[in-house]
CSV table of C-alpha atoms and ligand atoms in Angstrom, one decimal:
chain,number,residue,atom,x,y,z
A,1006,UNK,CA,122.6,126.4,31.3
A,1007,UNK,CA,120.6,129.6,31.4
A,1008,UNK,CA,117.5,127.6,30.5
A,1009,UNK,CA,118.3,125.0,33.2
A,1010,UNK,CA,118.6,127.8,35.8
A,1011,UNK,CA,115.4,129.4,34.7
A,1012,UNK,CA,113.6,126.0,35.0
A,1013,UNK,CA,115.0,125.4,38.4
A,1014,UNK,CA,113.8,128.8,39.6
A,1015,UNK,CA,110.3,128.3,38.2
A,1016,UNK,CA,109.9,124.8,39.6
A,1017,UNK,CA,111.3,125.7,43.0
A,1018,UNK,CA,109.2,128.8,43.4
A,1019,UNK,CA,106.1,126.9,42.2
A,1020,UNK,CA,106.7,124.0,44.6
A,1021,UNK,CA,107.4,126.3,47.5
A,1022,UNK,CA,104.1,128.2,47.0
A,1023,UNK,CA,102.2,124.9,47.6
A,1024,UNK,CA,104.1,124.0,50.8
A,1025,UNK,CA,101.9,123.5,53.9
A,1026,UNK,CA,104.2,121.7,56.3
A,1027,UNK,CA,107.7,122.1,57.8
A,1028,UNK,CA,109.0,118.7,56.7
A,1029,UNK,CA,107.9,119.4,53.1
A,1030,UNK,CA,109.7,122.7,53.2
A,1031,UNK,CA,112.9,121.1,54.4
A,1032,UNK,CA,112.7,118.5,51.7
A,1033,UNK,CA,112.5,121.1,49.0
A,1034,UNK,CA,115.4,123.1,50.5
A,1035,UNK,CA,117.6,120.0,50.4
A,1036,UNK,CA,116.4,119.2,46.9
A,1037,UNK,CA,117.3,122.6,45.4
A,1038,UNK,CA,120.0,124.1,47.7
A,1039,UNK,CA,121.5,121.1,49.4
A,1040,UNK,CA,125.0,119.8,48.9
A,1041,UNK,CA,123.6,117.2,46.5
A,1042,UNK,CA,120.8,119.5,45.3
A,1043,UNK,CA,120.0,120.8,41.8
A,1044,UNK,CA,121.7,124.2,42.2
A,1045,UNK,CA,125.0,122.6,43.3
A,1046,UNK,CA,124.8,120.3,40.3
A,1047,UNK,CA,124.5,123.2,38.0
A,1048,UNK,CA,127.3,125.2,39.6
A,1049,UNK,CA,129.5,122.2,39.2
A,1050,UNK,CA,129.1,122.5,35.4
A,1051,UNK,CA,130.3,126.2,35.5
A,1052,UNK,CA,133.9,125.0,35.2
A,1053,UNK,CA,133.1,123.7,31.7
A,1054,UNK,CA,131.9,127.1,30.4
A,1055,UNK,CA,134.0,129.4,28.3
A,1056,UNK,CA,135.7,132.0,30.5
A,1057,UNK,CA,133.7,135.0,29.3
A,1058,UNK,CA,130.4,133.3,30.0
A,1059,UNK,CA,131.2,132.4,33.6
A,1060,UNK,CA,130.6,135.7,35.3
A,1061,UNK,CA,127.2,136.1,33.6
A,1062,UNK,CA,126.1,132.6,34.5
A,1063,UNK,CA,127.6,133.0,38.0
A,1064,UNK,CA,125.5,136.1,38.5
A,1065,UNK,CA,122.4,134.5,37.2
A,1066,UNK,CA,123.0,131.5,39.4
A,1067,UNK,CA,123.4,133.7,42.4
A,1068,UNK,CA,120.1,135.5,41.6
A,1069,UNK,CA,118.3,132.2,41.3
A,1070,UNK,CA,119.7,131.0,44.5
A,1071,UNK,CA,118.8,134.3,46.3
A,1072,UNK,CA,115.3,134.1,44.9
A,1073,UNK,CA,114.8,130.6,46.1
A,1074,UNK,CA,116.3,131.4,49.6
A,1075,UNK,CA,114.0,134.4,49.9
A,1076,UNK,CA,111.0,132.3,49.0
A,1077,UNK,CA,112.1,129.6,51.5
A,1078,UNK,CA,112.4,132.2,54.3
A,1079,UNK,CA,108.9,133.6,53.4
A,1080,UNK,CA,107.4,130.1,53.2
A,1081,UNK,CA,109.0,129.1,56.5
A,1082,UNK,CA,107.4,132.1,58.3
A,1083,UNK,CA,104.0,131.3,56.8
A,1084,UNK,CA,104.2,127.6,57.7
A,1085,UNK,CA,105.3,128.4,61.3
A,1086,UNK,CA,102.4,130.9,61.7
A,1087,UNK,CA,100.0,128.2,60.4
A,1088,UNK,CA,101.4,125.7,62.9
A,1089,UNK,CA,101.1,128.1,65.8
A,1090,UNK,CA,97.5,129.0,64.8
A,1091,UNK,CA,96.6,125.3,64.7
A,1092,UNK,CA,98.2,124.7,68.1
A,1093,UNK,CA,96.4,127.6,69.7
A,1094,UNK,CA,93.1,126.4,68.2
A,1095,UNK,CA,93.5,122.9,69.6
A,1096,UNK,CA,94.5,124.1,73.1
A,1097,UNK,CA,91.9,126.7,73.5
A,1098,UNK,CA,90.3,126.9,76.9
A,1099,UNK,CA,86.9,128.5,77.3
A,1100,UNK,CA,87.3,130.2,80.6
A,1101,UNK,CA,83.7,131.2,80.6
A,1102,UNK,CA,82.5,127.6,80.6
A,1103,UNK,CA,81.0,126.5,84.0
A,1104,UNK,CA,83.5,124.2,85.9
A,1105,UNK,CA,82.7,120.6,86.9
A,1106,UNK,CA,82.1,120.6,90.6
A,1107,UNK,CA,83.4,117.7,92.6
A,1108,UNK,CA,81.3,117.3,95.8
A,1109,UNK,CA,83.2,116.9,99.1
A,1110,UNK,CA,82.0,114.3,101.4
A,1111,UNK,CA,81.9,114.6,105.2
A,1112,UNK,CA,81.6,112.5,108.3
A,1113,UNK,CA,78.3,110.6,108.8
A,1114,UNK,CA,76.1,112.3,111.5
A,1115,UNK,CA,76.4,109.2,113.7
A,1116,UNK,CA,80.2,109.4,113.6
A,1117,UNK,CA,80.0,113.2,114.3
A,1118,UNK,CA,78.1,112.3,117.4
A,1119,UNK,CA,80.5,109.5,118.3
A,1120,UNK,CA,83.5,111.8,117.9
A,1121,UNK,CA,81.9,114.4,120.1
A,1122,UNK,CA,81.3,111.6,122.7
A,1123,UNK,CA,84.9,110.4,122.4
A,1124,UNK,CA,86.1,114.0,123.0
A,1125,UNK,CA,83.9,114.3,126.1
A,1126,UNK,CA,85.2,111.0,127.6
A,1127,UNK,CA,88.8,111.7,126.7
A,1128,UNK,CA,88.4,115.1,128.5
A,1129,UNK,CA,87.3,113.1,131.6
A,1130,UNK,CA,90.4,110.9,131.5
A,1131,UNK,CA,89.0,107.9,129.7
A,1132,UNK,CA,91.0,105.8,127.2
A,1133,UNK,CA,89.4,104.7,123.9
A,1134,UNK,CA,89.5,100.9,123.3
A,1135,UNK,CA,88.5,98.8,120.3
A,1136,UNK,CA,87.8,95.1,120.1
A,1137,UNK,CA,86.6,92.3,117.9
A,1138,UNK,CA,83.1,92.0,116.4
A,1139,UNK,CA,83.6,88.3,116.1
A,1140,UNK,CA,83.7,87.3,119.7
A,1141,UNK,CA,83.9,84.2,121.9
A,1142,UNK,CA,80.9,83.4,124.1
A,1143,UNK,CA,83.3,83.5,127.0
A,1144,UNK,CA,83.7,87.3,126.6
A,1145,UNK,CA,80.2,88.0,125.3
A,1146,UNK,CA,78.4,85.9,128.0
A,1147,UNK,CA,80.2,83.7,130.5
A,1148,UNK,CA,82.6,86.1,132.1
A,1149,UNK,CA,79.7,88.7,132.1
A,1150,UNK,CA,77.9,86.4,134.5
A,1151,UNK,CA,75.4,85.3,131.9
A,1152,UNK,CA,74.5,81.6,132.4
A,1153,UNK,CA,73.9,79.0,129.8
A,1154,UNK,CA,70.2,79.3,130.1
A,1155,UNK,CA,69.9,83.1,129.7
A,1156,UNK,CA,67.5,84.1,127.0
A,1157,UNK,CA,70.0,86.5,125.3
A,1158,UNK,CA,72.1,83.4,124.5
A,1159,UNK,CA,69.3,81.9,122.5
A,1160,UNK,CA,69.9,81.0,118.9
A,1161,UNK,CA,66.9,83.0,117.9
A,1162,UNK,CA,68.6,86.2,119.1
A,1163,UNK,CA,72.3,85.7,118.4
A,1164,UNK,CA,74.3,85.1,115.2
A,1165,UNK,CA,76.5,82.1,116.0
A,1166,UNK,CA,79.3,80.8,113.8
A,1167,UNK,CA,79.7,77.3,115.4
A,1168,UNK,CA,77.3,74.6,116.4
A,1169,UNK,CA,78.7,74.5,119.9
A,1170,UNK,CA,77.8,78.3,120.3
A,1171,UNK,CA,81.4,79.3,121.2
A,1172,UNK,CA,81.9,81.8,118.5
A,1173,UNK,CA,79.5,84.6,117.6
A,1174,UNK,CA,78.9,88.1,116.3
A,1175,UNK,CA,79.0,90.1,119.5
A,1176,UNK,CA,75.5,91.1,120.7
A,1177,UNK,CA,76.9,93.9,122.9
A,1178,UNK,CA,80.1,95.7,123.5
A,1179,UNK,CA,80.1,94.6,127.2
A,1180,UNK,CA,82.7,91.9,126.3
A,1181,UNK,CA,85.1,94.9,126.1
A,1182,UNK,CA,84.8,95.1,129.9
A,1183,UNK,CA,86.5,91.7,130.2
A,1184,UNK,CA,89.1,92.6,127.5
A,1185,UNK,CA,89.9,95.8,129.5
A,1186,UNK,CA,90.2,94.0,132.8
A,1187,UNK,CA,92.5,91.5,131.1
A,1188,UNK,CA,94.7,94.0,129.4
A,1189,UNK,CA,94.8,97.0,131.7
A,1190,UNK,CA,96.2,97.6,135.2
A,1191,UNK,CA,93.9,99.2,137.8
A,1192,UNK,CA,92.5,101.7,138.0
A,1193,UNK,CA,90.6,101.3,134.7
A,1194,UNK,CA,88.8,104.1,132.8
A,1195,UNK,CA,87.8,103.1,129.3
A,1196,UNK,CA,85.2,103.6,126.6
A,1197,UNK,CA,84.8,101.1,123.7
A,1198,UNK,CA,82.7,102.0,120.7
A,1199,UNK,CA,81.8,99.5,118.0
A,1200,UNK,CA,79.2,97.4,116.1
A,1201,UNK,CA,77.0,94.8,117.6
A,1202,UNK,CA,74.6,92.3,116.0
A,1203,UNK,CA,71.2,90.8,117.0
A,1204,UNK,CA,68.6,88.9,115.0
A,1205,UNK,CA,66.1,91.8,114.9
A,1206,UNK,CA,63.9,92.9,112.0
A,1207,UNK,CA,64.4,96.4,110.6
A,1208,UNK,CA,62.0,99.0,111.8
A,1209,UNK,CA,62.0,102.7,113.0
A,1210,UNK,CA,64.0,101.7,116.1
A,1211,UNK,CA,65.6,98.3,115.3
A,1212,UNK,CA,68.3,97.0,113.0
A,1213,UNK,CA,70.2,93.7,113.0
A,1214,UNK,CA,73.4,95.7,113.2
A,1215,UNK,CA,73.8,98.7,115.4
A,1216,UNK,CA,76.4,100.5,117.5
A,1217,UNK,CA,77.2,100.7,121.2
A,1218,UNK,CA,79.7,102.6,123.3
A,1219,UNK,CA,80.7,100.6,126.3
A,1220,UNK,CA,82.2,102.4,129.3
A,1221,UNK,CA,84.0,100.9,132.3
A,1222,UNK,CA,85.5,102.5,135.5
A,1223,UNK,CA,87.1,100.4,138.2
A,1224,UNK,CA,88.9,101.9,141.2
A,1225,UNK,CA,88.8,101.9,144.9
A,1226,UNK,CA,85.7,103.7,146.4
A,1227,UNK,CA,83.7,104.0,143.1
A,1228,UNK,CA,80.0,104.4,143.7
A,1229,UNK,CA,76.7,104.8,141.8
A,1230,UNK,CA,77.0,108.6,142.5
A,1231,UNK,CA,80.1,108.7,140.2
A,1232,UNK,CA,78.1,107.0,137.5
A,1233,UNK,CA,75.2,109.4,137.7
A,1234,UNK,CA,77.5,112.4,137.8
A,1235,UNK,CA,79.5,111.2,134.9
A,1236,UNK,CA,76.4,110.4,132.7
A,1237,UNK,CA,74.6,113.6,133.6
A,1238,UNK,CA,77.7,115.6,132.6
A,1239,UNK,CA,78.0,113.7,129.3
A,1240,UNK,CA,74.3,114.3,128.6
A,1241,UNK,CA,74.7,118.1,129.2
A,1242,UNK,CA,77.8,118.4,127.1
A,1243,UNK,CA,76.3,116.4,124.3
A,1244,UNK,CA,72.7,117.7,124.3
A,1245,UNK,CA,73.0,121.1,125.9
A,1246,UNK,CA,72.7,122.6,129.4
A,1247,UNK,CA,69.6,121.7,131.4
A,1248,UNK,CA,69.2,118.3,129.6
A,1249,UNK,CA,66.8,116.2,131.7
A,1250,UNK,CA,67.8,112.5,132.4
A,1251,UNK,CA,66.0,109.7,134.2
A,1252,UNK,CA,67.5,106.7,135.9
A,1253,UNK,CA,65.2,103.7,136.1
A,1254,UNK,CA,65.9,100.4,137.9
A,1255,UNK,CA,66.6,97.6,135.5
A,1256,UNK,CA,68.3,94.2,135.4
A,1257,UNK,CA,71.5,93.0,133.7
A,1258,UNK,CA,73.4,89.8,134.7
A,1259,UNK,CA,76.7,91.7,134.9
A,1260,UNK,CA,75.7,94.7,137.0
A,1261,UNK,CA,74.1,95.0,140.4
A,1262,UNK,CA,72.3,97.3,140.9
A,1263,UNK,CA,71.4,98.0,137.3
A,1264,UNK,CA,69.6,100.8,135.7
A,1265,UNK,CA,68.5,102.2,132.4
A,1266,UNK,CA,69.0,105.9,131.6
A,1267,UNK,CA,66.5,107.9,129.5
A,1268,UNK,CA,66.7,111.4,128.2
A,1269,UNK,CA,63.7,113.6,127.7
A,1270,UNK,CA,62.3,113.4,124.2
A,1271,UNK,CA,63.6,116.2,121.9
A,1272,UNK,CA,60.5,116.0,119.6
A,1273,UNK,CA,57.8,116.6,122.2
A,1274,UNK,CA,59.8,117.8,125.3
A,1275,UNK,CA,58.3,115.0,127.4
A,1276,UNK,CA,54.7,115.2,126.4
A,1277,UNK,CA,54.8,111.9,124.4
A,1278,UNK,CA,54.9,111.6,120.6
A,1279,UNK,CA,55.7,109.2,117.7
A,1280,UNK,CA,59.5,109.5,118.2
A,1281,UNK,CA,59.4,108.4,121.9
A,1282,UNK,CA,56.4,106.1,121.3
A,1283,UNK,CA,54.2,108.2,123.6
A,1284,UNK,CA,56.7,107.8,126.5
A,1285,UNK,CA,58.1,111.4,126.6
A,1286,UNK,CA,61.5,109.7,127.2
A,1287,UNK,CA,64.1,108.1,125.0
A,1288,UNK,CA,66.1,105.2,126.3
A,1289,UNK,CA,69.8,105.9,125.8
A,1290,UNK,CA,71.7,103.3,127.7
A,1291,UNK,CA,72.0,100.5,130.2
A,1292,UNK,CA,74.3,100.8,133.2
A,1293,UNK,CA,75.0,99.7,136.7
A,1294,UNK,CA,77.6,98.7,139.3
A,1295,UNK,CA,79.9,96.0,138.0
A,1296,UNK,CA,78.7,92.7,139.6
A,1297,UNK,CA,81.2,91.4,142.2
A,1298,UNK,CA,81.2,88.0,140.4
A,1299,UNK,CA,82.3,89.7,137.2
A,1300,UNK,CA,85.2,91.3,139.0
A,1301,UNK,CA,86.2,88.0,140.7
A,1302,UNK,CA,86.2,86.1,137.4
A,1303,UNK,CA,88.7,88.7,136.0
A,1304,UNK,CA,90.8,88.4,139.1
A,1305,UNK,CA,89.9,91.6,140.8
A,1306,UNK,CA,89.1,91.7,144.5
A,1307,UNK,CA,85.5,93.0,144.9
A,1308,UNK,CA,86.2,93.7,148.6
A,1309,UNK,CA,88.9,96.3,147.6
A,1310,UNK,CA,87.7,97.5,144.2
A,1311,UNK,CA,84.3,98.6,142.8
A,1312,UNK,CA,83.3,99.9,139.5
A,1313,UNK,CA,80.5,100.8,137.1
A,1314,UNK,CA,79.8,100.1,133.5
A,1315,UNK,CA,77.4,101.5,130.9
A,1316,UNK,CA,76.4,100.7,127.3
A,1317,UNK,CA,75.1,103.6,125.2
A,1318,UNK,CA,73.1,102.9,122.0
A,1319,UNK,CA,75.0,105.1,119.6
A,1320,UNK,CA,72.2,105.4,117.0
A,1321,UNK,CA,69.7,106.6,119.6
A,1322,UNK,CA,72.2,109.0,121.0
A,1323,UNK,CA,72.9,110.5,117.5
A,1324,UNK,CA,69.2,110.6,116.9
A,1325,UNK,CA,68.7,112.6,120.0
A,1326,UNK,CA,71.7,114.8,119.3
A,1327,UNK,CA,70.5,115.8,115.8
A,1328,UNK,CA,66.8,115.4,116.2
A,1329,UNK,CA,66.5,112.5,113.8
A,1330,UNK,CA,63.2,110.8,114.0
A,1331,UNK,CA,63.8,107.4,112.3
A,1332,UNK,CA,66.6,105.0,112.8
A,1333,UNK,CA,66.5,103.9,109.2
A,1334,UNK,CA,67.7,107.3,108.0
A,1335,UNK,CA,71.0,106.6,109.7
A,1336,UNK,CA,71.6,103.5,107.6
A,1337,UNK,CA,70.0,104.3,104.3
A,1338,UNK,CA,72.7,106.8,103.2
A,1339,UNK,CA,70.3,109.0,101.3
A,1340,UNK,CA,72.5,111.9,100.3
A,1341,UNK,CA,69.6,114.4,100.8
A,1342,UNK,CA,69.5,113.3,104.5
A,1343,UNK,CA,73.3,113.2,105.0
A,1344,UNK,CA,73.9,116.6,103.4
A,1345,UNK,CA,72.0,118.3,106.3
A,1346,UNK,CA,74.8,117.7,108.8
B,390,LIG,N1,75.2,95.5,127.3
B,390,LIG,C1,73.9,96.0,127.8
B,390,LIG,C2,72.9,96.0,126.6
B,390,LIG,O1,73.3,95.7,125.5
B,390,LIG,C3,74.0,97.4,128.2
B,390,LIG,C4,74.9,97.6,129.5
B,390,LIG,C5,76.2,97.8,129.4
B,390,LIG,C6,74.3,97.4,130.7
B,390,LIG,C7,76.9,97.9,130.6
B,390,LIG,C8,75.0,97.6,131.9
B,390,LIG,C9,76.3,97.8,131.8
B,390,LIG,O2,71.7,96.2,126.7
């Protein structure tokens, strides 16, 4: 039995010295000190020993057990330290490493200009309306007093969906005038921004898709003076005090009289350059007094009510607002350009 105890001690201490993991350590503990372990098996044989040998063997057995327990405790500490070391190593964060920067986007310059315009109009008591880009000819043309034969209805200018020319991509936001008259009680004071489409080739001032902001005011006693006052105020708020505008006579089927409104070129200050094509002025919008026939077609009495409408080109307005010299920059989404706003 003495030999057996010595052997267990040697084996156990040897095995424990080689342990590297917690499970392995636990297996060894069970194997030597557990209820069905080797030490227990030996102690069970004690009963069979002569009485005088028992205390000696008992003491020896206790020593062996204590030695193994001590070794287990020591190994346990070492294994835990190793595990912690490993964990720290794998979770190490190098706080000196440069971080990965995620770039924050921002509004497109044209939408910055649009939001500024919306704020200006809301401040003047206007309501913002939105409407369909796929439109019926009735709204885009007929009820805007634009006859069958009018050149703007031509298939070479307009994207139609149907052979009978009843459904199209709106060529202007002016159809929103009709939607507003249909859906609103008088007096009406609305602006309606949105996309419009025309069969144009892309160049420095043209695109088959662009944006307009329609405006419509109808009430009793509305005159062209209100239109001029409103547009000049908007121009000053948007482009700065002292902004010079020019109202030129023009023609639209749905306004009478009609005009186009220009603003002095930001690039050359009116002398004439590439941006304004030598004109000194940049055309911003068409406008005019709502044609009595347009009012009548929407059930409004032109003897009692009058009104005016305008249609801003949003790209041109944004170009003038931010001194942008080529329309294509607005659509190309070149990050080097967009970052500047
Ligand atoms: N719809 C016209 C255009 O696209 C602009 C306009 C709007 C003119 C309202 C008069 C009144 O050119």
